[in-house]
Short mmCIF file of C-alpha atoms in Angstrom, two decimals:
data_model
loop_
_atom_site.label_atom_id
_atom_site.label_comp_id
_atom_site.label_asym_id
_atom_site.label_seq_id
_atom_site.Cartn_x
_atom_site.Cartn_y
_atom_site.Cartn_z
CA UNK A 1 0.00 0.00 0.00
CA UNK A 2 1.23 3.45 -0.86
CA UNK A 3 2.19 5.74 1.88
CA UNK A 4 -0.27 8.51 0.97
CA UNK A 5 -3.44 5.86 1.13
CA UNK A 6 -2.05 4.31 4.49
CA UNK A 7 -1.97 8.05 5.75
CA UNK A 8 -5.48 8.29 4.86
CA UNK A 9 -6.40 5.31 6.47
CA UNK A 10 -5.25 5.90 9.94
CA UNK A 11 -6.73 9.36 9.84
CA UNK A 12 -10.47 8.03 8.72
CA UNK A 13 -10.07 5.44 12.29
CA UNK A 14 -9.12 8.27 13.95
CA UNK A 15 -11.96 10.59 13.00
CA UNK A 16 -14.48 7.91 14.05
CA UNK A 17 -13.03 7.08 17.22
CA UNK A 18 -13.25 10.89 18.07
CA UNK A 19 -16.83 10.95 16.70
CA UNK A 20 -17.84 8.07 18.93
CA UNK A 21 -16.52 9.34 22.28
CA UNK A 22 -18.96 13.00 21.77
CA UNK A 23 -21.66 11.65 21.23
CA UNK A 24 -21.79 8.96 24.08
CA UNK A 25 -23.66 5.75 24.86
CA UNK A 26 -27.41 6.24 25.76
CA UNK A 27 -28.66 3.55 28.45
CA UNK A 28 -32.31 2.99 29.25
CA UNK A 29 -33.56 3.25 32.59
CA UNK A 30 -34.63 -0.32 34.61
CA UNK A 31 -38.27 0.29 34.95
CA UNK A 32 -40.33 1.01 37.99
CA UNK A 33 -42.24 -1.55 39.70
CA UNK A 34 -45.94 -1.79 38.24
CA UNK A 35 -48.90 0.14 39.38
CA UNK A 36 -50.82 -1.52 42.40
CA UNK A 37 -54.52 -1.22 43.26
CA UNK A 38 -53.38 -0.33 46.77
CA UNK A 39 -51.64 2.96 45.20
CA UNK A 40 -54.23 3.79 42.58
CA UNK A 41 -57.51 3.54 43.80
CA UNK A 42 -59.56 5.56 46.67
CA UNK A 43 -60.60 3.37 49.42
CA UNK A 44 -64.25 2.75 49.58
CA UNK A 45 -66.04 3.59 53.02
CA UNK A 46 -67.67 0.37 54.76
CA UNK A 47 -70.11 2.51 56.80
CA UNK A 48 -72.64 5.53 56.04
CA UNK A 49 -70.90 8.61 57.36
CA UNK A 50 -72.91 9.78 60.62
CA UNK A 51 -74.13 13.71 59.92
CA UNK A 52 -73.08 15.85 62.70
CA UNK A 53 -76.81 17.63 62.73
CA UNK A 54 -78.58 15.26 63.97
CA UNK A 55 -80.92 16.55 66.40
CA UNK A 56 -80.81 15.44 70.02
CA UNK A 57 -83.97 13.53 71.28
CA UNK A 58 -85.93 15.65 73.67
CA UNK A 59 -88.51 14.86 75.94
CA UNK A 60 -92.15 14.13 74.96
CA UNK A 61 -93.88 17.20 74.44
CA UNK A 62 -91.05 19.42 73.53
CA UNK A 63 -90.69 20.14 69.14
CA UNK A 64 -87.46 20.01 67.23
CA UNK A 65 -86.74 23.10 65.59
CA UNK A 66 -87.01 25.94 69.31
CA UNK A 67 -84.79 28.76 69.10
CA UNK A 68 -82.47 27.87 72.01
CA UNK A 69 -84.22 30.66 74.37
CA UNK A 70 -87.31 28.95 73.40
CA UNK A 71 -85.87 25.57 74.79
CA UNK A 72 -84.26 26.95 77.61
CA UNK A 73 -87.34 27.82 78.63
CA UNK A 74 -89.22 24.96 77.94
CA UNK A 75 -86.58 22.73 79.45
CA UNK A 76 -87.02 24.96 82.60
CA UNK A 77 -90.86 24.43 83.13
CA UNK A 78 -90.31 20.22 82.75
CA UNK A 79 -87.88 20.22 85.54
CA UNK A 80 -90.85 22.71 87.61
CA UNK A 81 -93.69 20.21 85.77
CA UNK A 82 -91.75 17.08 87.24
CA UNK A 83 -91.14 18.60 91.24
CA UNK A 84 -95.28 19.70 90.76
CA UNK A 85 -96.47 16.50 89.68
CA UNK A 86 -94.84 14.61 91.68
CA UNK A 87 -95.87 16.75 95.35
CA UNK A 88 -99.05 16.24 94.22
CA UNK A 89 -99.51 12.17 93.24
CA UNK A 90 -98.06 12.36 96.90
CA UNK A 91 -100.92 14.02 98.26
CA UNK A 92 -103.95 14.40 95.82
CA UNK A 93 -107.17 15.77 96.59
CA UNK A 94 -109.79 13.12 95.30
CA UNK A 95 -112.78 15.68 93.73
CA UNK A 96 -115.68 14.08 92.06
CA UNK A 97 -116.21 16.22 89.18
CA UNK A 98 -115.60 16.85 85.24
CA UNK A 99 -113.36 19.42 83.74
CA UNK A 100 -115.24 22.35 81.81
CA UNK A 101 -113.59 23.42 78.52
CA UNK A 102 -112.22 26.26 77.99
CA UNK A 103 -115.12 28.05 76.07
CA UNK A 104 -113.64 31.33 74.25
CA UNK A 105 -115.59 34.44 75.05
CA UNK A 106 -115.36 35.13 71.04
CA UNK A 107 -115.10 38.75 71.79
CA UNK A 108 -114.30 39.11 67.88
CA UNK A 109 -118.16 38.48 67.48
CA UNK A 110 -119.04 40.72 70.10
CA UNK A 111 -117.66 43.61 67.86
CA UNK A 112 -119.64 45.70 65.05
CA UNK A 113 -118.71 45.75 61.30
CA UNK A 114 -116.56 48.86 62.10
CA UNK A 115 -114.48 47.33 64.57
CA UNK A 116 -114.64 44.31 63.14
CA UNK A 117 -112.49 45.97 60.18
CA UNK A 118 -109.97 47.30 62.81
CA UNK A 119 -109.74 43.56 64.40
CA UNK A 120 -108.76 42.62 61.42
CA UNK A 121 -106.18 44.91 60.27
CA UNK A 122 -104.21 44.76 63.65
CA UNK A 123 -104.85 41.30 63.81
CA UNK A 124 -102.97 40.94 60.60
CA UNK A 125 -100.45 43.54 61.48
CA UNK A 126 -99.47 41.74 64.71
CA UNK A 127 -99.37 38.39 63.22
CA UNK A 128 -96.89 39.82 60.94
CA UNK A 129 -94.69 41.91 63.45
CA UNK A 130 -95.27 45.70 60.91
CA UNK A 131 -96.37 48.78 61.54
CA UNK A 132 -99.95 49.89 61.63
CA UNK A 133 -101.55 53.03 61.53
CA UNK A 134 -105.15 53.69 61.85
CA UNK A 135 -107.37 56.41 61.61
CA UNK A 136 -111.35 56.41 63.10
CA UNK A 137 -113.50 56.56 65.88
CA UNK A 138 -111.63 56.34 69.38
CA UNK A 139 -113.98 53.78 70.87
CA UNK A 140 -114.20 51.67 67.85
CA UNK A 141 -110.30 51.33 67.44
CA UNK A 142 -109.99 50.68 71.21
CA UNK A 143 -113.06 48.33 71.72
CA UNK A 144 -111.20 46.42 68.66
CA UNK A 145 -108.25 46.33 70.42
CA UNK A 146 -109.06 44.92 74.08
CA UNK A 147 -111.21 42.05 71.92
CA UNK A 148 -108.01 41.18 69.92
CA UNK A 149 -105.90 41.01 73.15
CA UNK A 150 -108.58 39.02 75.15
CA UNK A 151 -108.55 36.99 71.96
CA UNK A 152 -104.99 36.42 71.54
CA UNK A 153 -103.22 36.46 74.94
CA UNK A 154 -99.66 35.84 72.95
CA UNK A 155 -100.25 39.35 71.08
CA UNK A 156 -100.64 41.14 74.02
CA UNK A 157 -97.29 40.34 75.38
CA UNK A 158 -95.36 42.36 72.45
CA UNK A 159 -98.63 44.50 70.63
CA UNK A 160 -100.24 47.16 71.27
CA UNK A 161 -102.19 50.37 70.00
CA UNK A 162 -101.34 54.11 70.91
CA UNK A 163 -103.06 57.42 69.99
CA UNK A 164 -100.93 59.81 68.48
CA UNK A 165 -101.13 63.94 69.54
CA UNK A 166 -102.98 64.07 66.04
CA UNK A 167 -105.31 61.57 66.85
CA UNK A 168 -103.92 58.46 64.25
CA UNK A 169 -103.31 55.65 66.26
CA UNK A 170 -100.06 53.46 65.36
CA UNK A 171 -99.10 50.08 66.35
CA UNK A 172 -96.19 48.99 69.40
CA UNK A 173 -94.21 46.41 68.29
CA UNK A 174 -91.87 45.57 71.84
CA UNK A 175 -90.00 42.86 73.55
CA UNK A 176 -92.08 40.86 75.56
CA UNK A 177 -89.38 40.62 78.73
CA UNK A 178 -88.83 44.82 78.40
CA UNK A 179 -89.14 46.74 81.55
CA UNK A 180 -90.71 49.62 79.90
CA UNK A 181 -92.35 48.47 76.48
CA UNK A 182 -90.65 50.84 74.08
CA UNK A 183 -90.46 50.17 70.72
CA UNK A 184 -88.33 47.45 69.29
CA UNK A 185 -86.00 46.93 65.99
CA UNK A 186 -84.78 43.87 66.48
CA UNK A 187 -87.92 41.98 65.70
CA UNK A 188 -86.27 38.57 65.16
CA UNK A 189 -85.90 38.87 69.08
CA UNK A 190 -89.18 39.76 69.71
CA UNK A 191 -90.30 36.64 67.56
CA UNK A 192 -87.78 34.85 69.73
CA UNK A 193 -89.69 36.00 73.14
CA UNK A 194 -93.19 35.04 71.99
CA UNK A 195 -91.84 31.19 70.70
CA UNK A 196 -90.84 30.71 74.29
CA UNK A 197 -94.38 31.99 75.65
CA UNK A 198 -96.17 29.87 72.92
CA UNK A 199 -93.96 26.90 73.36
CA UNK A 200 -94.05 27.00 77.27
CA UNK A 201 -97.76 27.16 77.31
CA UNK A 202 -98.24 24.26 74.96
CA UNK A 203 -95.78 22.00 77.06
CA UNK A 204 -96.91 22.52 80.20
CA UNK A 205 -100.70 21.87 79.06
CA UNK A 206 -99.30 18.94 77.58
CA UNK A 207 -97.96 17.65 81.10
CA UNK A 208 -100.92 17.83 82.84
CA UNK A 209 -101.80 14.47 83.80
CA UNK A 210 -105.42 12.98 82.71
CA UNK A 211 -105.53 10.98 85.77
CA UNK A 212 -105.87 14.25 87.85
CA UNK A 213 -109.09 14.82 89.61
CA UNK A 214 -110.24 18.47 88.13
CA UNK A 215 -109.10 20.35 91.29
CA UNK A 216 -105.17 19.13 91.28
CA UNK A 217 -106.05 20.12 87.45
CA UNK A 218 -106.46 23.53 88.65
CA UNK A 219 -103.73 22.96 91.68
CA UNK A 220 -100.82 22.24 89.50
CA UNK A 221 -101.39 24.94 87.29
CA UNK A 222 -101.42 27.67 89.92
CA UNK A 223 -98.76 26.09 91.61
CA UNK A 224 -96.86 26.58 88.39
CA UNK A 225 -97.39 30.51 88.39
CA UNK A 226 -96.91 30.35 92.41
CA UNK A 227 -93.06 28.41 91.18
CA UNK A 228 -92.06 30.64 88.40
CA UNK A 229 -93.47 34.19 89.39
CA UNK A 230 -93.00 36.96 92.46
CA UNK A 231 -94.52 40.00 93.62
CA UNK A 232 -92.84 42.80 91.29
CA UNK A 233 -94.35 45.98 92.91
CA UNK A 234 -91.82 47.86 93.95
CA UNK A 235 -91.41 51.17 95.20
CA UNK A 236 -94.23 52.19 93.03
CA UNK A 237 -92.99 50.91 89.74
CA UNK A 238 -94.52 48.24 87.77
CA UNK A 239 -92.66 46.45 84.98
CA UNK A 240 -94.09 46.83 81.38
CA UNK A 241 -93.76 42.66 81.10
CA UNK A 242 -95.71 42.65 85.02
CA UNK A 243 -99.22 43.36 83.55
CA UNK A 244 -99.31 40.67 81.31
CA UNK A 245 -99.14 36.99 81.40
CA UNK A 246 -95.65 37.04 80.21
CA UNK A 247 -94.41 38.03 83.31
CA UNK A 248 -96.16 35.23 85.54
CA UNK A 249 -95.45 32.42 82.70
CA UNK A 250 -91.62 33.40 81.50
CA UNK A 251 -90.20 36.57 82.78
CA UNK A 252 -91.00 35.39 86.65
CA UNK A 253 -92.04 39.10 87.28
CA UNK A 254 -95.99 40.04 87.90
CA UNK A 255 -98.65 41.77 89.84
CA UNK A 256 -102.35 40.92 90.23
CA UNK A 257 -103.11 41.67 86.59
CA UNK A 258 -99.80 39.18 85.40
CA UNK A 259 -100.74 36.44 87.78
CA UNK A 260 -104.43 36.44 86.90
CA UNK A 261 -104.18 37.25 83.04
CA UNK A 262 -101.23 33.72 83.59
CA UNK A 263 -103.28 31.63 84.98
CA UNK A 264 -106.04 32.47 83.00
CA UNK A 265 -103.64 31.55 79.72
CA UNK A 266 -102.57 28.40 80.96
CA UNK A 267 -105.90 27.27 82.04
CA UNK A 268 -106.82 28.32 78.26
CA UNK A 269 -103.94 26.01 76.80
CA UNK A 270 -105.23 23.44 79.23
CA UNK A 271 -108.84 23.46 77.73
CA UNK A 272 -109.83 24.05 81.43
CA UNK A 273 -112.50 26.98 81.95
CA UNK A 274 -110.80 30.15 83.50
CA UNK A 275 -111.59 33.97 82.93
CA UNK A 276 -109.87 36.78 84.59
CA UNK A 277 -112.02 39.14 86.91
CA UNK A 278 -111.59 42.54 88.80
CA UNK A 279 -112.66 45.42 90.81
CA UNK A 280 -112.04 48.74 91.18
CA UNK A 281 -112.99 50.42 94.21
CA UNK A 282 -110.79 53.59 93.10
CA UNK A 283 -108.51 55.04 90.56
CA UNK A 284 -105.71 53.30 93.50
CA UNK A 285 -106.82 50.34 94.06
CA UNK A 286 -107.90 47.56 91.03
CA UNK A 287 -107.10 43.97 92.17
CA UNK A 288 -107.49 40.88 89.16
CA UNK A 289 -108.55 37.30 89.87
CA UNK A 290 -109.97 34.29 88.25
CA UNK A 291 -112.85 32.38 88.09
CA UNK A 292 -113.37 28.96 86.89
CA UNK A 293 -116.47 26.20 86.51
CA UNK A 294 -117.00 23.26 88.23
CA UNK A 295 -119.66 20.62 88.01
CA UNK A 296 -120.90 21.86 91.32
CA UNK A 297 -120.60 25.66 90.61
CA UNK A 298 -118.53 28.41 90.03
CA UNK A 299 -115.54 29.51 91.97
CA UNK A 300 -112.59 32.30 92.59
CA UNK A 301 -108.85 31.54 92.29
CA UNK A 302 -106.78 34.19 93.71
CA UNK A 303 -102.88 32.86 92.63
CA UNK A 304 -101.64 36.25 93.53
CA UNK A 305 -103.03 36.23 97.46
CA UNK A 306 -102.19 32.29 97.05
CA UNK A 307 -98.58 32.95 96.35
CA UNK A 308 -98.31 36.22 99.06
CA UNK A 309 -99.30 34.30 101.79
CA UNK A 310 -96.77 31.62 101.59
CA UNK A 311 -93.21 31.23 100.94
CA UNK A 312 -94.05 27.83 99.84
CA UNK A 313 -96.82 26.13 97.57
CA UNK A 314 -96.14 23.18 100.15
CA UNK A 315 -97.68 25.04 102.63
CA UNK A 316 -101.56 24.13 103.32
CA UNK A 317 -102.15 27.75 103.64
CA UNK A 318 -101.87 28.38 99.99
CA UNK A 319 -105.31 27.22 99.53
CA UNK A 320 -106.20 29.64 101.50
CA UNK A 321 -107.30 31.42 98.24
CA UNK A 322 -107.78 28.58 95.87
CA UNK A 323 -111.50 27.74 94.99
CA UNK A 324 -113.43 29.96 97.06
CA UNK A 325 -117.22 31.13 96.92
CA UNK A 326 -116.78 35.33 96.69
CA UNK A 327 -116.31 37.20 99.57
CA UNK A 328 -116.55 40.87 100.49
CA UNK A 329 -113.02 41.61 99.55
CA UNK A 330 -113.44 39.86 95.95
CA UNK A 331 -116.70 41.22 94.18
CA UNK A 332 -116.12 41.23 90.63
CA UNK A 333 -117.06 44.69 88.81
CA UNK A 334 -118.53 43.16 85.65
CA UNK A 335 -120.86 41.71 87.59
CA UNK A 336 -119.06 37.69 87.68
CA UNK A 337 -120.70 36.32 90.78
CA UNK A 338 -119.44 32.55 92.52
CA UNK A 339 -122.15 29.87 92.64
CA UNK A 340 -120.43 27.10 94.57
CA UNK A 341 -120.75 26.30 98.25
CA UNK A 342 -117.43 26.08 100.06
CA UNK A 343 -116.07 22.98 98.84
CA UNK A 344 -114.82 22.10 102.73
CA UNK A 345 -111.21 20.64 101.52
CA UNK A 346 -108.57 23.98 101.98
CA UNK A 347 -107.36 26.08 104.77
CA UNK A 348 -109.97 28.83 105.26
#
């Protein structure tokens, strides 16, 4: 071979071995492990997921669904309902006699066409917490409104009717536990209030055993006002909440008027006959009671001289005023007179 083509040679081997050591030597990775059910799919839950709403169980009588003021308060009057039922399965009074209904006085009916038309429209008003102003005859708007609150003993513990200097009269919306009954904004609270009254009523007429002879009927009742309420006079100033039966039933707070106007609602829940009574023997002195309807007659429940001469419903004395034929220091000014004879069984 020439020299010239052996130079050629060894310089084409040496180009390529150059060449070779640039561009490298490409190695494939070893591959993973493969894919496992355990890595790739979601675990499927053996159980139904508990929801953490789920309402507690309450005691018979009480709804789902109470604001919780609303079932404080109902809460409060089973553990009362429980200590009153009990004192008295441990020392009934065995009456043989039937339970009157509660008849409604249907004051609505009582009413003209006129104030009829005003019944209505505050009616309405009320039911739907808004303002409400009226323009008419002073008798015929006020005559409309004491039949709506005898009607409705709820609406009278946050609604009410006032005569403006230019004679309109506009509607009261306030919170059944105020002191002084101003006007109230937040109405959600107000709705709030008047649940608990509603709801309280309901429950304990729902409690009251049928097994009762119709004067523990009556007895446990007024206990209950005699439990929950006090005196609330003082120093000359009444609470707004003290005139109604809001005080007696919720607020614990009342005076005659509260105590009566109580008992008569819870009576009224009850289906038991009760209707408020009162006298005035001056502008300075009005006192309220009840009276109710036996088989054997009519008689007068006094819860508010019941509950003052006591510091205990335990105490025999509280009867003192419980079912009583009218005396001279209870003589009803619409003319409400008793017709029972002194049923001989409480401390007189």
């Amino acid at each position: 071979m020439k020299t010239a083509e052996r130079a050629a040679l060894i310089l084409l081997a040496l180009i390529m071995v150059f060449s070779a050591g640039c561009r490298g030597v490409y190695h494939r990775p070893e591959p993973t492990a493969e894919p496992t059910s355990e890595l790739t799919e979601t675990p499927v839950p053996t159980e139904t997921p508990v929801p953490t709403d789920t309402p507690v169980p309450l005691p018979d009588g009480i709804p789902q669904g109470l604001s919780d003021y609303a079932l404080d308060r109902v809460l409060r009057a089973k553990e009362i309902m429980d200590e009153l039922i009990d004192y008295i399965r441990s020392s009934p009074i065995p009456f043989d006699s039937s339970a009157h209904p509660f008849v409604p006085a249907n004051k609505y009916g009582e009413l003209g066409d006129e104030e009829k038309d005003y019944y209505d429209q505050m009616l309405e008003a009320a039911s739907e917490y808004r303002d409400l102003e009226l323009e008419g005859s002073e008798y015929a708007i006020s005559s409309a409104l004491t039949a709506l609150l005898y009607d409705h003993p709820d609406i009278e513990t946050y609604f009410r009717m006032e005569q403006a200097p230019d004679g309109k009269w506009k509607s009261v919306i306030f919170l059944p536990s105020s002191r002084y009954g101003g006007p109230e904004e937040d109405i959600d609270k107000v709705r709030e209030q008047v649940e608990a009254f509603r709801a309280v009523g309901e429950y304990v007429a729902f409690r009251v055993p049928d097994d009762f002879s119709v004067i523990d009927k009556y007895r446990l009742l007024g206990y209950y006002i005699s439990v929950v309420s006090q005196y609330a006079y003082v120093h000359g100033i009444v609470p707004n909440y003290a005139t109604c039966a809001y005080g007696a039933v919720i607020n614990g707070y009342s005076i005659c008027q509260g105590y009566a106007l109580g008992f008569e609602y819870l009576c009224r829940c009850a289906d038991l006959d009760c209707s408020r009574v009162r006298n005035r023997h001056n502008d300075d002195n009005m006192h309220f009671w009840d009276i109710v309807t036996l088989d054997c007659g009519t008689y007068y429940v006094d819860v508010t001289w019941c509950d003052g001469s006591v510091s205990d419903y335990r105490d025999f004395y509280w009867t003192r005023w419980f079912m009583f034929p009218a005396d001279s220091e209870h003589i009803a000014n619409d003319g409400s007179v008793t017709t029972g004879r002194e049923l001989g069984l409480f401390a007189r």
